[in-house]
Amino acid sequence: MSDSSSNSSSNSTPEILQISIATAKAAQKWGNNALLSPASDGYQIHLPENDILRGMQKAGRSLDNLGISQLQLSGAGWSKDLQWAFYQGFCNARKHDGVGFNNEHGEAEQLQQLAQCFSFAKKMINDTPEMLSPVALAEQAEAFIRTIAPAGSVSSELITGADLAEAGWHGIYQVGRGSTRPPALLVLDFNPAKAADAPVSAALVGKGITFDSGGYSIKPTEGMATMKCDMGGAATVTAALALAITQGLKQRVKLILCCAENLISGHAYKLGDIITYKNGTTVEIVNTDAEGRLVLADGLMCAAESKAPLIIDAATLTGAAMVAVGGEYNALFALDQPLAARALQYAANEQEATWQLPLEKWHQQQCPSPYADTANSRPVKGGGAGGASNAAGFLSRFVPDDGKGWLHFDLAAAFNNSANSYWAAGATGHGIRTIAAALLTETTAK
């Protein structure tokens, strides 16, 4: 081969596979009701008559499994929801791009913004716990919002280590003090009006446990192996705020991230300890692995101090929620039933499966303690029957106005331990679109 031929070959651009939507069923030779069939320039997707979004997501997963790194969605029929379903299936823990969106309906830019926000959350959740300390989580979340928000619209406060106890944020401090890497509370203020007296329309609170060993209530290996994902709530609300900003959020919003590593050491918190919170509530520790609610309690009180009429928290909080709704749904809890009904509608509109589980004021009494106002759980495996509702009941002690304007998302669908026909292993981003929609709609209505 001559030098010129060699240079021509090395400089050529690889041909990008074209992915189109077929209008007819696949030929029988490709199998009964085949989802994919080859075309001259790529592949055709033959969507099922029912559940077409899941069919599209499955097609994306199948193409990723072939080792394809880049493709273009081409031809007609690509709605925004179909493109997003394909993207969700095609992504994996090491690849958040490679999809050329179809701009037939002028939606490619919106989809790119959506992918940017999901990519941030997924990368953060999939990062190793060594890479992502509590302070690093807070700093990276702030940096991401600053890249999205208009210049001058973001300010923040970061409190770390023993300064948390000095400031009265005892839950975050106690959970995180066993680690050599200090716990942190990030309070980020998105204030697009840039006016000090602008009212705070909403506050987002995220659980940011960057690694959860369970503490002295130590997890078994199989339960601990994926606990890098226990900061999924913090990543979710950060990405939701970013997405809402790209979609035109004009109201002031506080982002509150409660970040800590739950580790064992000579300085770790212990069973039998009692934490006294800012609002005077005393909590006996009967399970150091029920730490998420302890840090969220601080975050919810911080949100209440902002006087925000809407408070949304998100957390990978309980295994009980996963037992109840499985890995395809997030669980929703609220004492404000009209707000809960609207939130479920936002989730349905955004194609994010969400199910409301029971929460009443009496759930506050479901973790009794003879030594304090409440225990942080029940001293039985998994927190006992109704564990997800009892955890939500614990959180409800720390929100204002008897829960009016408060939503709690237990993110059962935020992470997959292993791949399946629809999702790669790792973070999913499930819940980001719902929370962003709630922000945009609820703050505008007020």
Coordinates of C-alpha atoms in Angstrom, one line a residue:
M1 CA 0.0 0.0 0.0
S2 CA 1.3 3.4 -0.9
D3 CA 1.8 6.2 1.7
S4 CA -1.0 8.2 0.1
S5 CA -3.4 5.3 0.4
S6 CA -2.4 4.7 4.0
N7 CA -2.9 8.4 4.9
S8 CA -6.3 8.5 3.1
S9 CA -7.5 5.4 5.1
S10 CA -6.3 6.7 8.5
N11 CA -7.9 10.1 8.0
S12 CA -11.3 8.8 6.9
T13 CA -14.3 9.4 9.2
P14 CA -16.0 6.2 10.4
E15 CA -19.5 5.8 9.0
I16 CA -22.1 6.4 11.8
L17 CA -24.9 3.8 12.1
Q18 CA -28.4 5.2 11.3
I19 CA -31.2 4.0 13.5
S20 CA -34.7 4.3 12.1
I21 CA -38.2 3.4 13.2
A22 CA -39.8 0.8 11.0
T23 CA -43.5 1.0 10.1
A24 CA -43.9 -2.7 9.6
K25 CA -43.0 -5.8 11.5
A26 CA -39.6 -7.4 11.0
A27 CA -39.3 -10.2 8.5
Q28 CA -39.9 -13.6 10.0
K29 CA -36.3 -14.6 9.3
W30 CA -35.2 -12.3 12.1
G31 CA -37.4 -14.1 14.6
N32 CA -40.9 -13.9 16.0
N33 CA -41.8 -10.2 16.8
A34 CA -38.1 -9.2 16.4
L35 CA -37.4 -5.7 17.9
L36 CA -34.4 -5.0 15.6
S37 CA -33.5 -5.9 12.1
P38 CA -30.5 -4.7 10.0
A39 CA -30.8 -2.0 7.3
S40 CA -28.4 -0.9 4.6
D41 CA -27.1 1.9 6.8
G42 CA -27.8 0.6 10.3
Y43 CA -30.7 -0.9 12.1
Q44 CA -34.5 -0.6 12.1
I45 CA -36.5 -0.7 15.3
H46 CA -39.9 -2.5 15.1
L47 CA -41.8 -1.2 18.1
P48 CA -44.4 -3.4 19.8
E49 CA -48.0 -2.4 19.6
N50 CA -48.2 -1.9 23.4
D51 CA -45.7 -0.4 25.8
I52 CA -43.7 1.2 23.1
L53 CA -41.5 3.3 25.4
R54 CA -40.2 0.2 27.1
G55 CA -39.8 -1.4 23.7
M56 CA -37.7 1.5 22.6
Q57 CA -35.6 1.4 25.7
K58 CA -35.0 -2.3 25.2
A59 CA -33.9 -1.6 21.6
G60 CA -31.3 0.9 22.9
R61 CA -30.1 -1.6 25.5
S62 CA -29.8 -4.3 22.8
L63 CA -27.7 -2.0 20.5
D64 CA -25.4 -1.0 23.4
N65 CA -24.9 -4.7 24.1
L66 CA -23.6 -5.1 20.5
G67 CA -20.7 -2.8 21.4
I68 CA -21.9 0.2 19.3
S69 CA -20.4 3.4 20.6
Q70 CA -22.0 6.0 18.3
L71 CA -25.2 6.2 16.2
Q72 CA -27.7 8.6 14.8
L73 CA -31.5 8.5 15.2
S74 CA -32.8 9.1 11.7
G75 CA -36.0 9.2 9.7
A76 CA -39.5 9.9 10.8
G77 CA -41.5 9.1 14.0
W78 CA -38.9 10.1 16.6
S79 CA -40.9 11.9 19.4
K80 CA -39.0 13.4 22.3
D81 CA -40.2 10.6 24.6
L82 CA -39.1 7.9 22.2
Q83 CA -35.7 9.4 21.8
W84 CA -35.2 9.7 25.5
A85 CA -36.3 6.1 26.1
F86 CA -33.7 5.0 23.5
Y87 CA -31.0 7.1 25.1
Q88 CA -31.7 5.7 28.6
G89 CA -31.4 2.2 27.2
F90 CA -28.3 2.9 25.2
C91 CA -26.3 4.5 28.0
N92 CA -24.1 2.5 30.4
A93 CA -21.9 3.4 33.4
R94 CA -19.0 4.3 31.1
K95 CA -20.8 5.9 28.2
H96 CA -23.2 8.8 28.5
D97 CA -23.1 10.0 25.0
G98 CA -22.9 8.6 21.5
V99 CA -26.5 9.2 20.5
G100 CA -27.2 11.7 17.8
F101 CA -30.6 13.1 18.5
N102 CA -33.2 13.6 15.8
N103 CA -34.2 17.2 15.3
E104 CA -37.3 16.6 13.1
H105 CA -39.5 18.4 15.7
G106 CA -36.8 20.8 16.9
E107 CA -36.2 18.9 20.2
A108 CA -32.6 18.0 19.8
E109 CA -31.3 20.9 22.0
Q110 CA -33.8 20.0 24.8
L111 CA -32.7 16.4 24.7
Q112 CA -29.0 17.4 24.8
Q113 CA -29.7 19.5 27.9
L114 CA -31.6 16.6 29.5
A115 CA -28.7 14.3 28.7
Q116 CA -26.2 16.7 30.2
C117 CA -28.1 16.8 33.5
F118 CA -28.6 13.0 33.6
S119 CA -24.9 12.5 32.7
F120 CA -23.8 14.6 35.7
A121 CA -26.0 12.6 38.1
K122 CA -25.1 9.2 36.7
K123 CA -21.4 10.0 36.8
M124 CA -21.5 11.2 40.4
I125 CA -23.5 8.1 41.5
N126 CA -21.3 5.7 39.7
D127 CA -18.0 7.3 40.9
T128 CA -16.1 5.2 43.4
P129 CA -16.4 6.3 47.0
E130 CA -12.6 6.9 47.1
M131 CA -13.1 9.5 44.3
L132 CA -16.1 11.2 45.9
S133 CA -15.6 12.4 49.4
P134 CA -18.4 14.4 51.2
V135 CA -16.7 17.7 50.5
A136 CA -15.9 16.7 46.9
L137 CA -19.6 15.8 46.4
A138 CA -20.7 19.3 47.6
E139 CA -18.0 21.1 45.6
Q140 CA -18.8 19.2 42.3
A141 CA -22.5 19.8 42.7
E142 CA -22.0 23.5 43.2
A143 CA -19.6 23.7 40.3
F144 CA -22.1 22.0 38.0
I145 CA -24.9 24.4 38.9
R146 CA -22.6 27.3 38.3
T147 CA -21.9 26.0 34.8
I148 CA -25.7 25.9 34.1
A149 CA -27.0 29.0 35.9
P150 CA -26.7 32.6 34.6
A151 CA -23.6 34.4 35.9
G152 CA -24.1 36.0 39.3
S153 CA -27.2 34.0 40.2
V154 CA -25.6 31.5 42.5
S155 CA -24.1 31.9 46.0
S156 CA -23.3 29.2 48.5
E157 CA -22.2 28.2 52.0
L158 CA -20.3 25.1 52.8
I159 CA -20.0 24.0 56.5
T160 CA -17.7 21.0 57.3
G161 CA -16.4 18.9 60.1
A162 CA -16.8 20.1 63.7
D163 CA -18.2 23.4 62.4
L164 CA -21.4 21.5 61.7
A165 CA -21.8 20.7 65.4
E166 CA -21.0 24.3 66.3
A167 CA -23.8 25.5 63.9
G168 CA -26.3 23.0 65.3
W169 CA -26.3 20.5 62.4
H170 CA -25.8 17.5 64.7
G171 CA -27.2 14.8 62.5
I172 CA -24.8 15.3 59.7
Y173 CA -21.9 15.7 62.1
Q174 CA -22.6 12.6 64.1
V175 CA -23.1 10.3 61.1
G176 CA -19.9 11.6 59.4
R177 CA -17.5 12.0 62.3
G178 CA -16.2 8.5 62.1
S179 CA -14.5 9.2 58.8
T180 CA -11.2 11.0 58.4
R181 CA -12.9 12.8 55.5
P182 CA -15.2 15.4 57.1
P183 CA -18.9 15.6 56.6
A184 CA -20.4 18.6 54.9
L185 CA -23.5 20.7 54.5
L186 CA -23.9 22.6 51.2
V187 CA -26.5 25.4 51.1
L188 CA -26.6 26.7 47.6
D189 CA -28.8 29.7 46.7
F190 CA -30.0 30.0 43.1
N191 CA -31.4 33.5 43.0
P192 CA -32.0 34.6 39.3
A193 CA -33.4 37.9 40.4
K194 CA -30.2 38.6 42.3
A195 CA -32.2 40.4 45.0
A196 CA -31.5 39.7 48.6
D197 CA -35.1 40.1 49.6
A198 CA -36.5 37.8 46.8
P199 CA -38.6 35.0 48.5
V200 CA -37.4 31.5 48.3
S201 CA -40.0 29.6 46.3
A202 CA -38.6 26.0 46.9
A203 CA -35.9 24.1 48.7
L204 CA -34.4 20.8 47.5
V205 CA -32.8 18.5 50.1
G206 CA -30.6 15.6 49.1
K207 CA -29.1 12.7 51.0
G208 CA -25.4 12.6 50.2
I209 CA -23.9 9.6 51.9
T210 CA -20.9 9.0 49.7
F211 CA -20.3 5.6 51.2
D212 CA -22.5 3.6 53.7
S213 CA -20.8 0.8 55.5
G214 CA -23.7 0.7 57.9
G215 CA -21.5 1.9 60.7
Y216 CA -21.5 -0.4 63.8
S217 CA -24.7 -1.9 62.4
I218 CA -22.4 -3.1 59.6
K219 CA -23.8 -4.3 56.3
P220 CA -22.9 -7.6 54.8
T221 CA -20.6 -7.5 51.7
E222 CA -23.5 -8.0 49.3
G223 CA -25.3 -5.1 50.8
M224 CA -22.3 -2.8 51.0
A225 CA -20.8 -3.4 47.6
T226 CA -23.0 -0.8 45.8
M227 CA -23.2 1.7 48.6
K228 CA -21.3 4.3 46.5
C229 CA -24.9 5.0 45.2
D230 CA -26.1 6.2 48.6
M231 CA -25.5 9.8 47.6
G232 CA -28.1 9.3 44.8
G233 CA -30.5 11.7 46.4
A234 CA -28.0 14.6 46.4
A235 CA -27.1 13.9 42.7
T236 CA -30.8 13.7 41.8
V237 CA -31.9 17.0 43.3
T238 CA -28.8 18.8 41.9
A239 CA -29.5 17.5 38.4
A240 CA -33.2 18.4 38.8
L241 CA -32.3 22.0 39.7
A242 CA -29.9 22.2 36.8
L243 CA -32.6 20.8 34.4
A244 CA -35.2 23.2 35.7
I245 CA -32.8 26.1 35.1
T246 CA -32.2 25.0 31.5
Q247 CA -36.0 24.9 31.1
G248 CA -36.5 28.5 32.3
L249 CA -36.7 28.4 36.1
K250 CA -37.1 32.0 37.2
Q251 CA -37.8 31.5 40.9
R252 CA -35.4 31.5 43.8
V253 CA -34.5 27.9 45.0
K254 CA -32.3 26.6 47.8
L255 CA -30.3 23.4 47.2
I256 CA -29.3 21.7 50.4
L257 CA -27.0 18.7 50.3
C258 CA -26.3 16.6 53.5
C259 CA -23.0 14.9 52.8
A260 CA -21.1 12.3 54.9
E261 CA -19.4 9.0 54.9
N262 CA -20.9 6.4 57.4
L263 CA -17.8 4.5 58.6
I264 CA -16.6 2.7 61.6
S265 CA -13.7 4.1 63.8
G266 CA -12.9 5.0 67.3
H267 CA -14.7 8.3 66.7
A268 CA -17.8 6.9 65.0
Y269 CA -21.3 7.4 66.5
K270 CA -22.7 4.4 68.3
L271 CA -25.8 2.5 69.1
G272 CA -27.4 4.0 72.2
D273 CA -26.2 7.5 71.5
I274 CA -28.8 10.3 71.6
I275 CA -28.8 13.2 69.1
T276 CA -30.5 16.5 70.1
Y277 CA -31.6 18.4 67.0
K278 CA -32.0 22.1 66.5
N279 CA -35.7 21.9 66.9
G280 CA -35.3 20.1 70.3
T281 CA -36.2 16.7 69.1
T282 CA -34.1 13.9 70.7
V283 CA -33.3 10.8 68.8
E284 CA -31.9 7.5 70.2
I285 CA -29.6 5.6 67.8
V286 CA -30.8 2.0 67.6
N287 CA -29.4 1.3 64.1
T288 CA -26.4 3.2 62.7
D289 CA -27.4 1.9 59.3
A290 CA -30.5 4.1 59.4
E291 CA -28.3 7.2 58.9
G292 CA -29.9 8.8 55.9
R293 CA -32.9 10.1 57.9
L294 CA -30.5 11.5 60.5
V295 CA -28.7 13.7 58.0
L296 CA -31.9 14.6 56.1
A297 CA -33.4 15.9 59.4
D298 CA -30.8 18.7 59.4
G299 CA -31.4 19.4 55.7
L300 CA -35.2 19.6 56.2
M301 CA -34.8 22.0 59.1
C302 CA -32.4 24.1 57.0
A303 CA -35.0 24.2 54.3
A304 CA -37.7 25.3 56.8
E305 CA -35.5 28.2 57.8
S306 CA -35.7 29.5 54.3
K307 CA -39.5 29.8 54.6
A308 CA -39.8 28.0 51.2
P309 CA -43.5 27.0 50.7
L310 CA -42.3 23.9 48.7
I311 CA -39.7 21.4 50.2
I312 CA -38.7 18.3 48.2
D313 CA -36.3 15.8 49.6
A314 CA -34.8 12.8 47.7
A315 CA -32.9 9.9 49.1
T316 CA -31.9 6.3 48.5
L317 CA -33.4 5.9 52.0
T318 CA -34.8 2.4 52.7
G319 CA -34.6 -1.2 51.4
A320 CA -38.3 -1.4 52.4
A321 CA -39.3 0.9 49.6
M322 CA -37.6 -1.4 47.1
V323 CA -39.4 -4.4 48.6
A324 CA -42.7 -2.5 48.2
V325 CA -42.4 -1.0 44.7
G326 CA -39.5 -2.9 43.1
G327 CA -36.6 -1.4 41.2
E328 CA -38.7 0.3 38.4
Y329 CA -40.6 2.7 40.6
N330 CA -39.7 5.5 43.0
A331 CA -41.8 5.7 46.2
L332 CA -43.5 9.0 47.1
F333 CA -44.6 10.1 50.6
A334 CA -46.5 13.2 51.6
L335 CA -48.9 14.5 54.3
D336 CA -50.1 17.1 51.8
Q337 CA -52.4 15.0 49.7
P338 CA -53.3 17.6 47.0
L339 CA -49.6 18.2 46.4
A340 CA -48.9 14.4 46.3
A341 CA -51.6 14.0 43.6
R342 CA -49.9 16.8 41.5
A343 CA -46.5 15.2 42.0
L344 CA -47.8 11.8 40.8
Q345 CA -49.1 13.6 37.7
Y346 CA -45.8 15.3 37.1
A347 CA -44.1 11.8 37.3
A348 CA -46.7 10.3 34.8
N349 CA -46.2 13.2 32.4
E350 CA -42.4 12.6 32.5
Q351 CA -42.7 8.9 32.1
E352 CA -41.0 8.2 35.5
A353 CA -42.8 5.5 37.3
T354 CA -43.7 6.6 40.8
W355 CA -46.0 5.1 43.5
Q356 CA -47.4 6.7 46.6
L357 CA -46.9 4.8 49.9
P358 CA -48.8 5.4 53.1
L359 CA -47.8 8.3 55.5
E360 CA -49.8 9.6 58.4
K361 CA -48.9 11.7 61.3
W362 CA -49.1 8.7 63.6
H363 CA -46.1 7.2 61.7
Q364 CA -44.0 9.6 63.8
Q365 CA -44.7 7.3 66.7
Q366 CA -43.7 4.0 65.0
C367 CA -40.1 4.0 66.3
P368 CA -40.5 4.5 70.1
S369 CA -37.7 5.0 72.5
P370 CA -37.7 5.0 76.3
Y371 CA -34.8 7.4 76.4
A372 CA -35.6 10.0 73.7
D373 CA -38.5 11.5 71.8
T374 CA -38.0 8.8 69.1
A375 CA -35.6 6.2 68.0
N376 CA -34.1 6.5 64.5
S377 CA -35.6 3.1 63.5
R378 CA -36.8 -0.1 65.0
P379 CA -34.0 -2.5 66.3
V380 CA -35.0 -5.3 63.9
K381 CA -33.7 -6.2 60.5
G382 CA -34.7 -3.7 57.8
G383 CA -36.5 -1.6 60.4
G384 CA -39.5 -4.0 60.6
A385 CA -42.8 -3.9 58.8
G386 CA -43.7 -0.6 57.2
G387 CA -40.1 0.6 57.3
A388 CA -40.3 3.1 54.5
S389 CA -43.4 4.7 56.0
N390 CA -41.8 4.8 59.4
A391 CA -38.7 6.5 58.0
A392 CA -40.9 9.1 56.3
G393 CA -42.7 9.5 59.6
F394 CA -39.4 10.3 61.2
L395 CA -38.6 12.9 58.6
S396 CA -42.0 14.5 59.1
R397 CA -41.0 15.6 62.6
F398 CA -38.6 18.1 60.9
V399 CA -40.8 19.8 58.3
P400 CA -43.0 22.9 59.0
D401 CA -46.7 23.3 58.9
D402 CA -47.6 19.7 59.5
G403 CA -46.1 18.7 56.2
K404 CA -47.9 21.2 54.0
G405 CA -45.8 21.7 50.9
W406 CA -43.4 18.8 51.5
L407 CA -42.6 15.8 49.3
H408 CA -40.3 12.9 50.1
F409 CA -39.0 10.7 47.3
D410 CA -37.5 7.3 48.4
L411 CA -35.5 6.6 45.2
A412 CA -35.9 2.8 44.9
A413 CA -35.3 3.1 41.1
A414 CA -32.2 5.3 41.2
F415 CA -29.6 2.5 40.9
N416 CA -29.4 -1.1 39.4
N417 CA -27.0 -3.6 41.0
S418 CA -26.9 -5.4 37.7
A419 CA -27.9 -4.9 34.1
N420 CA -31.3 -6.1 32.7
S421 CA -33.1 -5.9 29.3
Y422 CA -33.9 -2.2 29.9
W423 CA -31.1 -0.7 32.0
A424 CA -27.3 -1.0 32.2
A425 CA -25.9 -1.6 35.7
G426 CA -25.5 1.6 37.8
A427 CA -27.3 4.9 38.1
T428 CA -30.6 5.5 36.2
G429 CA -31.4 9.2 37.0
H430 CA -35.0 8.2 37.7
G431 CA -36.7 11.0 39.5
I432 CA -34.8 14.0 38.0
R433 CA -37.4 14.9 35.5
T434 CA -40.2 14.6 38.0
I435 CA -38.6 16.9 40.5
A436 CA -37.6 19.4 37.8
A437 CA -41.3 19.5 36.6
A438 CA -42.5 20.0 40.2
L439 CA -40.1 22.9 40.6
L440 CA -41.2 24.6 37.4
T441 CA -44.9 24.1 37.9
E442 CA -45.3 24.6 41.6
T443 CA -43.1 27.7 41.9
T444 CA -44.8 29.3 38.9
A445 CA -48.2 28.6 40.4
K446 CA -47.2 30.3 43.6

